Structures are given as C-alpha cells and as structure tokens.
Coordinates of C-alpha atoms and ligand atoms in Angstrom, one line a residue:
X39 CA 23.0 39.2 -2.6
X40 CA 20.8 36.1 -2.4
X41 CA 20.9 32.6 -3.8
X42 CA 18.9 29.4 -3.2
X43 CA 20.3 26.0 -2.6
X44 CA 17.7 23.2 -2.4
X45 CA 19.0 21.7 0.8
X46 CA 20.2 24.7 2.7
X47 CA 18.4 28.0 1.8
X48 CA 20.6 31.0 2.3
X49 CA 19.8 34.7 2.2
X50 CA 22.2 37.4 3.2
X51 CA 20.8 40.7 4.5
X52 CA 22.3 43.6 2.7
X53 CA 24.3 46.1 4.9
X54 CA 21.4 48.5 4.5
X55 CA 18.8 46.0 5.6
X56 CA 21.0 45.0 8.5
X57 CA 21.3 48.6 9.5
X58 CA 17.6 49.2 9.4
X59 CA 17.0 46.1 11.5
X60 CA 19.6 46.9 14.1
X61 CA 18.6 50.6 14.4
X62 CA 15.3 49.4 16.0
X63 CA 17.0 47.7 18.9
X64 CA 20.3 49.3 19.5
X65 CA 20.6 51.6 22.5
X66 CA 23.7 53.8 22.7
X67 CA 22.4 56.5 25.0
X68 CA 20.4 55.8 28.1
X69 CA 18.6 59.1 28.1
X70 CA 14.8 58.5 28.3
X71 CA 15.2 54.8 27.9
X72 CA 12.1 52.9 29.0
X73 CA 11.7 49.1 28.7
X74 CA 8.0 49.4 28.5
X75 CA 8.3 51.3 25.2
X76 CA 9.7 48.1 23.8
X77 CA 7.6 45.2 22.5
X78 CA 9.0 41.7 23.2
X79 CA 6.8 40.4 20.4
X80 CA 8.1 42.8 17.8
X81 CA 9.4 41.2 14.5
X82 CA 10.4 44.4 12.6
X83 CA 7.3 44.6 10.4
X84 CA 8.0 43.9 6.7
X85 CA 11.8 44.0 7.0
X86 CA 12.2 40.3 7.5
X87 CA 9.6 37.5 7.4
X88 CA 9.2 34.3 9.4
X89 CA 9.0 32.3 6.1
X90 CA 12.6 33.3 5.4
X91 CA 13.9 33.0 8.9
X92 CA 15.9 29.9 8.3
X93 CA 17.5 31.2 5.1
X94 CA 18.4 34.5 6.9
X95 CA 19.9 32.8 9.9
X96 CA 21.9 30.5 7.6
X97 CA 23.1 33.6 5.7
X98 CA 24.1 35.3 9.0
X99 CA 25.8 32.3 10.4
X100 CA 27.8 31.8 7.2
X101 CA 28.8 35.5 7.1
X102 CA 29.9 35.4 10.7
X103 CA 32.0 32.3 10.1
X104 CA 33.9 34.1 7.4
X105 CA 34.4 37.2 9.5
X106 CA 35.5 35.2 12.5
X107 CA 38.3 33.6 10.4
X108 CA 39.5 37.1 9.5
X109 CA 39.3 38.3 13.0
X110 CA 41.4 35.4 14.1
X111 CA 44.0 35.9 11.3
X112 CA 44.3 39.6 12.0
X113 CA 44.7 39.0 15.7
X114 CA 44.2 42.6 16.8
X115 CA 40.6 43.0 17.9
X116 CA 38.7 40.9 20.5
X117 CA 34.9 40.7 20.5
X118 CA 32.9 40.4 23.7
X119 CA 29.2 39.5 23.5
X120 CA 27.3 39.8 26.7
X121 CA 23.9 38.0 27.1
X122 CA 21.5 38.9 29.8
X123 CA 17.9 38.0 30.1
X124 CA 15.1 36.7 32.4
X125 CA 14.9 32.9 32.6
X126 CA 13.6 31.1 29.5
X127 CA 14.2 34.1 27.3
X128 CA 16.4 31.9 25.1
X129 CA 20.0 32.8 25.8
X130 CA 21.3 29.3 25.5
X131 CA 19.4 28.5 22.2
X132 CA 20.4 31.8 20.7
X133 CA 24.1 31.3 21.5
X134 CA 24.0 27.8 20.1
X135 CA 22.3 28.8 16.8
X136 CA 24.2 32.0 16.2
X137 CA 27.6 30.4 16.9
X138 CA 26.8 27.2 15.0
X139 CA 29.0 28.0 12.1
X140 CA 32.0 29.4 13.9
X141 CA 35.3 27.6 14.4
X142 CA 35.1 26.5 18.1
X143 CA 38.8 27.4 18.5
X144 CA 37.9 31.0 17.9
X145 CA 35.1 31.3 20.5
X146 CA 35.0 30.9 24.2
X147 CA 31.7 30.8 26.2
X148 CA 31.6 31.6 29.9
X149 CA 28.5 31.0 32.0
X150 CA 28.3 33.1 35.1
X151 CA 26.5 31.3 37.9
X152 CA 26.4 32.3 41.5
X153 CA 29.9 33.4 42.4
X154 CA 32.3 30.8 44.0
X155 CA 34.0 31.2 47.4
X156 CA 37.1 32.3 45.5
X157 CA 35.2 34.8 43.4
X158 CA 33.7 36.4 46.5
X159 CA 37.2 37.1 47.9
X160 CA 37.8 39.5 45.0
X161 CA 36.2 42.6 43.6
X162 CA 33.1 42.0 41.5
X163 CA 34.8 42.5 38.1
X164 CA 37.5 40.0 38.9
X165 CA 35.9 36.9 37.4
X166 CA 34.7 38.8 34.4
X167 CA 38.2 40.2 33.7
X168 CA 39.6 36.6 33.9
X169 CA 37.2 35.4 31.3
X170 CA 37.7 38.1 28.7
X171 CA 38.5 37.0 25.1
X172 CA 42.0 37.3 23.8
X173 CA 42.7 39.3 20.6
X174 CA 41.4 37.5 17.6
X175 CA 38.7 35.7 19.6
X176 CA 35.0 36.0 20.3
X177 CA 34.1 35.8 24.0
X178 CA 30.5 35.0 24.9
X179 CA 29.3 35.9 28.4
X180 CA 26.2 33.8 29.3
X181 CA 25.2 36.2 32.1
X182 CA 28.0 38.4 33.2
X183 CA 29.3 41.2 35.5
X184 CA 25.8 42.7 34.9
X185 CA 24.3 40.3 37.4
X186 CA 26.0 42.5 40.0
X187 CA 23.4 45.3 39.4
X188 CA 20.6 42.9 38.6
X189 CA 20.1 39.8 40.8
X190 CA 22.3 41.3 43.6
X191 CA 20.2 44.4 43.6
X192 CA 16.9 42.5 43.6
X193 CA 18.2 40.3 46.4
X194 CA 20.4 42.7 48.5
X195 CA 21.1 39.8 51.0
X196 CA 23.6 38.6 48.3
X197 CA 25.6 41.7 48.9
X198 CA 26.2 40.6 52.5
X199 CA 28.0 37.5 51.2
X200 CA 30.5 39.6 49.3
X201 CA 32.9 40.3 52.2
X202 CA 32.8 44.1 51.5
X203 CA 33.8 46.5 54.3
X204 CA 30.4 47.5 55.8
X205 CA 31.1 51.2 55.4
X206 CA 31.3 50.7 51.6
X207 CA 27.7 49.4 51.5
X208 CA 25.8 52.5 51.3
X209 CA 23.1 54.2 49.2
X210 CA 25.6 54.9 46.4
X211 CA 26.6 51.4 45.9
X212 CA 24.5 50.7 42.8
X213 CA 25.5 54.0 41.1
X214 CA 29.1 53.2 41.9
X215 CA 28.8 49.7 40.4
X216 CA 27.1 51.0 37.2
X217 CA 29.9 53.6 37.0
X218 CA 32.5 50.9 37.5
X219 CA 31.0 48.7 34.7
X220 CA 30.8 51.7 32.3
X221 CA 34.5 52.5 33.1
X222 CA 35.6 48.9 32.7
X223 CA 33.9 48.7 29.3
X224 CA 35.3 52.1 28.2
X225 CA 38.8 50.8 29.1
X226 CA 38.2 47.5 27.2
X227 CA 37.0 49.3 24.1
X228 CA 40.1 51.5 24.2
X229 CA 42.2 48.4 24.3
X230 CA 40.6 46.9 21.2
X231 CA 37.6 44.9 22.5
X232 CA 34.4 45.3 20.6
X233 CA 31.6 45.1 23.1
X234 CA 28.1 44.0 22.2
X235 CA 25.5 43.6 24.9
X236 CA 22.2 41.7 24.3
X237 CA 19.2 41.9 26.6
X238 CA 16.8 39.3 25.3
X239 CA 13.5 40.8 26.2
X240 CA 10.8 38.1 26.8
X241 CA 7.3 39.0 28.0
X242 CA 5.9 37.7 31.3
X243 CA 3.2 35.8 29.3
X244 CA 5.7 34.1 27.0
X245 CA 7.9 33.2 30.0
X246 CA 4.8 31.4 31.5
X247 CA 4.1 29.6 28.3
X248 CA 7.7 28.4 28.1
X249 CA 7.7 27.3 31.8
X250 CA 4.5 25.4 31.2
X251 CA 6.1 23.7 28.2
X252 CA 9.0 22.6 30.4
X253 CA 6.6 21.2 32.9
X254 CA 4.4 19.4 30.4
X255 CA 6.9 18.1 27.8
X256 CA 8.9 15.2 29.2
X257 CA 11.8 16.0 26.9
X258 CA 12.0 19.6 28.4
X259 CA 11.5 18.7 32.1
X260 CA 15.2 19.0 32.7
X261 CA 15.1 22.6 31.8
X262 CA 12.6 23.5 34.5
X263 CA 14.0 24.8 37.7
X264 CA 11.9 25.8 40.7
X265 CA 14.2 28.7 41.4
X266 CA 13.3 30.2 38.0
X267 CA 9.6 30.2 39.2
X268 CA 10.7 31.9 42.4
X269 CA 12.5 34.6 40.4
X270 CA 9.4 35.2 38.4
X271 CA 7.8 36.6 41.5
X272 CA 10.3 39.4 41.3
X273 CA 9.4 40.2 37.7
X274 CA 8.7 43.9 38.2
X275 CA 11.8 44.5 40.3
X276 CA 13.9 42.9 37.6
X277 CA 12.4 45.0 34.9
X278 CA 13.2 48.1 37.0
X279 CA 16.8 47.2 37.5
X280 CA 17.3 46.1 33.9
X281 CA 16.0 49.4 32.8
X282 CA 18.3 51.4 35.0
X283 CA 21.3 49.2 34.2
X284 CA 20.8 49.4 30.5
X285 CA 20.3 53.2 30.6
X286 CA 23.4 53.7 32.7
X287 CA 25.7 51.5 30.6
X288 CA 24.6 52.1 27.0
X289 CA 27.3 53.8 25.0
X290 CA 28.4 54.0 21.3
X291 CA 31.4 51.9 22.2
X292 CA 29.4 49.4 24.2
X293 CA 25.8 49.4 22.8
X294 CA 22.9 47.4 24.3
X295 CA 20.6 45.6 21.9
X296 CA 17.2 45.2 23.5
X297 CA 16.2 42.2 21.4
X298 CA 12.5 41.1 21.2
X299 CA 12.6 37.5 22.6
X300 CA 9.0 36.2 22.3
X301 CA 9.8 34.8 18.9
X302 CA 13.0 32.7 18.9
X303 CA 13.5 32.8 15.2
X304 CA 13.6 36.6 15.3
X305 CA 15.8 36.9 18.4
X306 CA 18.5 34.8 16.6
X307 CA 18.3 36.9 13.5
X308 CA 18.9 40.2 15.3
X309 CA 21.8 38.8 17.4
X310 CA 23.6 37.3 14.4
X311 CA 23.0 40.5 12.4
X312 CA 24.5 42.6 15.3
X313 CA 27.6 40.6 15.5
X314 CA 28.1 40.5 11.7
X315 CA 27.5 44.2 11.5
X316 CA 30.1 45.0 14.2
X317 CA 32.8 42.7 12.6
X318 CA 32.0 44.0 9.2
X319 CA 33.0 47.5 10.3
X320 CA 36.4 46.5 11.4
X321 CA 38.0 46.1 8.0
X322 CA 39.5 42.8 9.0
X323 CA 42.5 41.5 7.1
X324 CA 45.6 39.7 8.1
X325 CA 48.4 42.1 9.2
X326 CA 50.8 42.9 6.3
X327 CA 54.0 40.8 6.3
X328 CA 57.2 42.5 7.2
X329 CA 60.2 42.3 4.8
X330 CA 61.8 39.6 7.0
X331 CA 58.6 37.5 7.0
X332 CA 58.2 37.7 3.2
X333 CA 61.8 36.6 2.9
X334 CA 61.2 33.7 5.3
X335 CA 58.2 32.6 3.1
X336 CA 60.4 32.7 0.0
X337 CA 63.1 30.6 1.8
X338 CA 60.5 28.0 2.9
X339 CA 59.2 27.8 -0.7
X340 CA 62.7 27.3 -2.0
X341 CA 63.4 24.6 0.6
X342 CA 60.2 22.7 -0.1
X343 CA 60.8 22.8 -3.9
X344 CA 64.4 21.6 -3.3
X345 CA 63.2 18.4 -1.5
X346 CA 64.3 15.2 -3.2
Ligands
ATP720 P1 20.0 27.9 32.4 O1 18.9 28.0 33.4 O2 19.6 28.0 31.0 O3 21.1 26.8 32.6 P2 21.0 30.2 33.7 O4 21.9 31.3 33.2 O5 19.7 30.6 34.3 O6 20.9 29.3 32.5 P3 21.4 28.9 36.2 O7 22.4 28.0 36.7 O8 19.9 28.5 36.2 O9 21.8 29.4 34.8 O10 21.4 30.3 37.0 C1 22.6 30.9 37.3 C2 22.2 31.8 38.5 O11 23.4 32.5 39.0 C3 21.2 32.9 38.1 O12 20.1 32.9 39.0 C4 22.0 34.2 38.3 O13 21.2 35.2 38.7 C5 23.0 33.7 39.3 N1 24.1 34.6 39.3 C6 25.0 34.9 38.3 N2 25.9 35.9 38.7 C7 25.6 36.2 40.0 C8 26.2 37.0 40.9 N3 27.2 37.8 40.5 N4 25.7 37.1 42.1 C9 24.7 36.3 42.5 N5 24.1 35.4 41.6 C10 24.5 35.4 40.4
MG721 MG1 18.3 29.2 35.0

C-alpha cells in the first residue's frame, strides 16, 4: 500500500517488509548475543532508503495513531516501551517523532533520572511499577529499571546509597537483579502488558560528533552536559553491562530491539515499525457490547429522537 500526497508523502511498509526489517534487530534469546556483532551505522541495505525516510516515518506514525485508538477503545492490553541508550544516542528525538501522531491522552512518558530520596527507601522496581501504563495506554520509559544493572553496575558506589542490608550486597547481586527484572517482565506480560525494549546503539565516534555539535552550535549548547562527557570515559564498561543485561533479559514476550542509532532517520523507522508490528498482532477491536449495553444504546437513540 502506498500513495503520494504532494505536501505530506506517506508510504506504509507492508507487514512483510516490516517483518524483514525487524528480524535484523530483534533479540528474543540472549544466547551468544554480542554487541560487537552489531553495526550502529547499519541501515538495512536495500530494504528502506534514506530518500523515502520521511514518507516511511509518516506512514508508520499514521498507522500507529490508528492502532493506538483501537488499543484505547479495546482497553485490555497495555503497551510498555523501554528506551535505553548511551547519551546522545537520540532517545528524546526518537520518542518525539515516533509518538508525534498519537493522541497525548493515550500515552504517558516517564523519564527516569537519579532516584529520589523516597525512591531509595523502596526496592528498585518500585518506581518503575508505579509508572506502568494502564490498560489501553502506551507507556514510554525514557531510561528505566534497567539503569539498575547499567549505571549502578558501572558505578557501584551508587549501590551504597540504596539502603540495602549489607549482607544482601554480594557477588550475586547483579544476577539477582537481572533475574528480578526478567521475572517482573514475565509477570507483566502475563497480565496483558506488551513489552518492547529498545537499545539505541550509537557508536563512540558518532557520540563524539554529536557532543561536538552541542558544543559548537549555540542552539544546541543547552543539550550538552559535562556529566555526559564523564560517562563517556566508561564507554567500554557500559558496553559490557549493556551486553550482559540485554542477553539476560531478552525473551519472546519482552524482546530487545538493538536499533542502529548512528543515523537518526533510520532509528526512528525501526522503532515505529516495532511498535506498529506489536500492536498489529493484537487483533485490536472494541470489546463486544453486552445485551444490556445494546439496549441502553437503543434507549438513548429513542430518547434523542424524541426531543422536541
Ligand atoms: P537528556 O540528557 O536527554 O535529558 P537523560 O536520560 O540523559 O536525558 P539526564 O538527566 O541527563 O537524562 O540523566 C539522567 C541520569 O540519571 C542518567 O545519568 C542516568 O544514568 C541516571 N539514572 C537513572 N536511573 C538511575 C538509577 N536507578 N540509579 C542511578 N542513576 C540513575
Ligand atoms: Mg543526559
């Protein structure tokens, strides 16, 4: 299906094209998973082209908007999209573009920053659980509970702030946390939450280029943060913990998408395709009316027609 409008070009990927695209980046089983086998500059060869990027994004955004309305009307499934990435990989821009066509009332975005004093009084999944989307809604986690096996692992001093009983901080803590996250997601999936996890994989070179742009372009100065540069020094440690985290938590009911992030146009296409694909599989339709509800509609019709 494709058509052209002069002002707003739109092309929809077919379900088959979408499947081929997503198969390249979806991880549902961590066995043998290596980040270095993945190319942050990949753009899926001939499957999609940069010249049609805008039309494809428009098509995806339009499709997502339609599916989201049905999700809301059906009010059974919830959708949770988790975004994780190194700084400047494009999380914010991706979320903004992919969700641009969706009714804001059906979407909730939560940004997970360093935990508050209150957060730290609870278990590490507490604040994630509080922010989960209701049925019928799409929840976006801009960073997430995954920070607990990423930044906290790279900077173990953060663990000391978590008020844990010291005897529970041992060698097994990371495996325990990964297991807890996997269990949490299994539970959510069984309760009707569709879980999609995106790791926007940017290369170290491209991150440098984007940092330089933030330093040199006055309009982008506000995006630069010295702490991002500090985290860059831990690049290799982050790659290692991302690899282990993704491998330990990839599952058919909670797949990771390792999305190449050196080309923003491509990142957005893959993310919107993944969400469309997941919603498209749900067979979304409003729940059938009961006899009583049908009768109530008939009565309302009669009443309105009877108005003077
Ligand atoms: P942007 O820079 O685009 O605004 P961001 O997600 O990088 O987006 P920041 O406010 O710069 O937002 O960073 C949030 C910081 O909070 C990150 O460094 C992240 O690692 C940290 N953080 C998030 N969750 C936790 C956690 N559970 N424990 C410790 N630090 C965390
Ligand atoms: Mg930041």
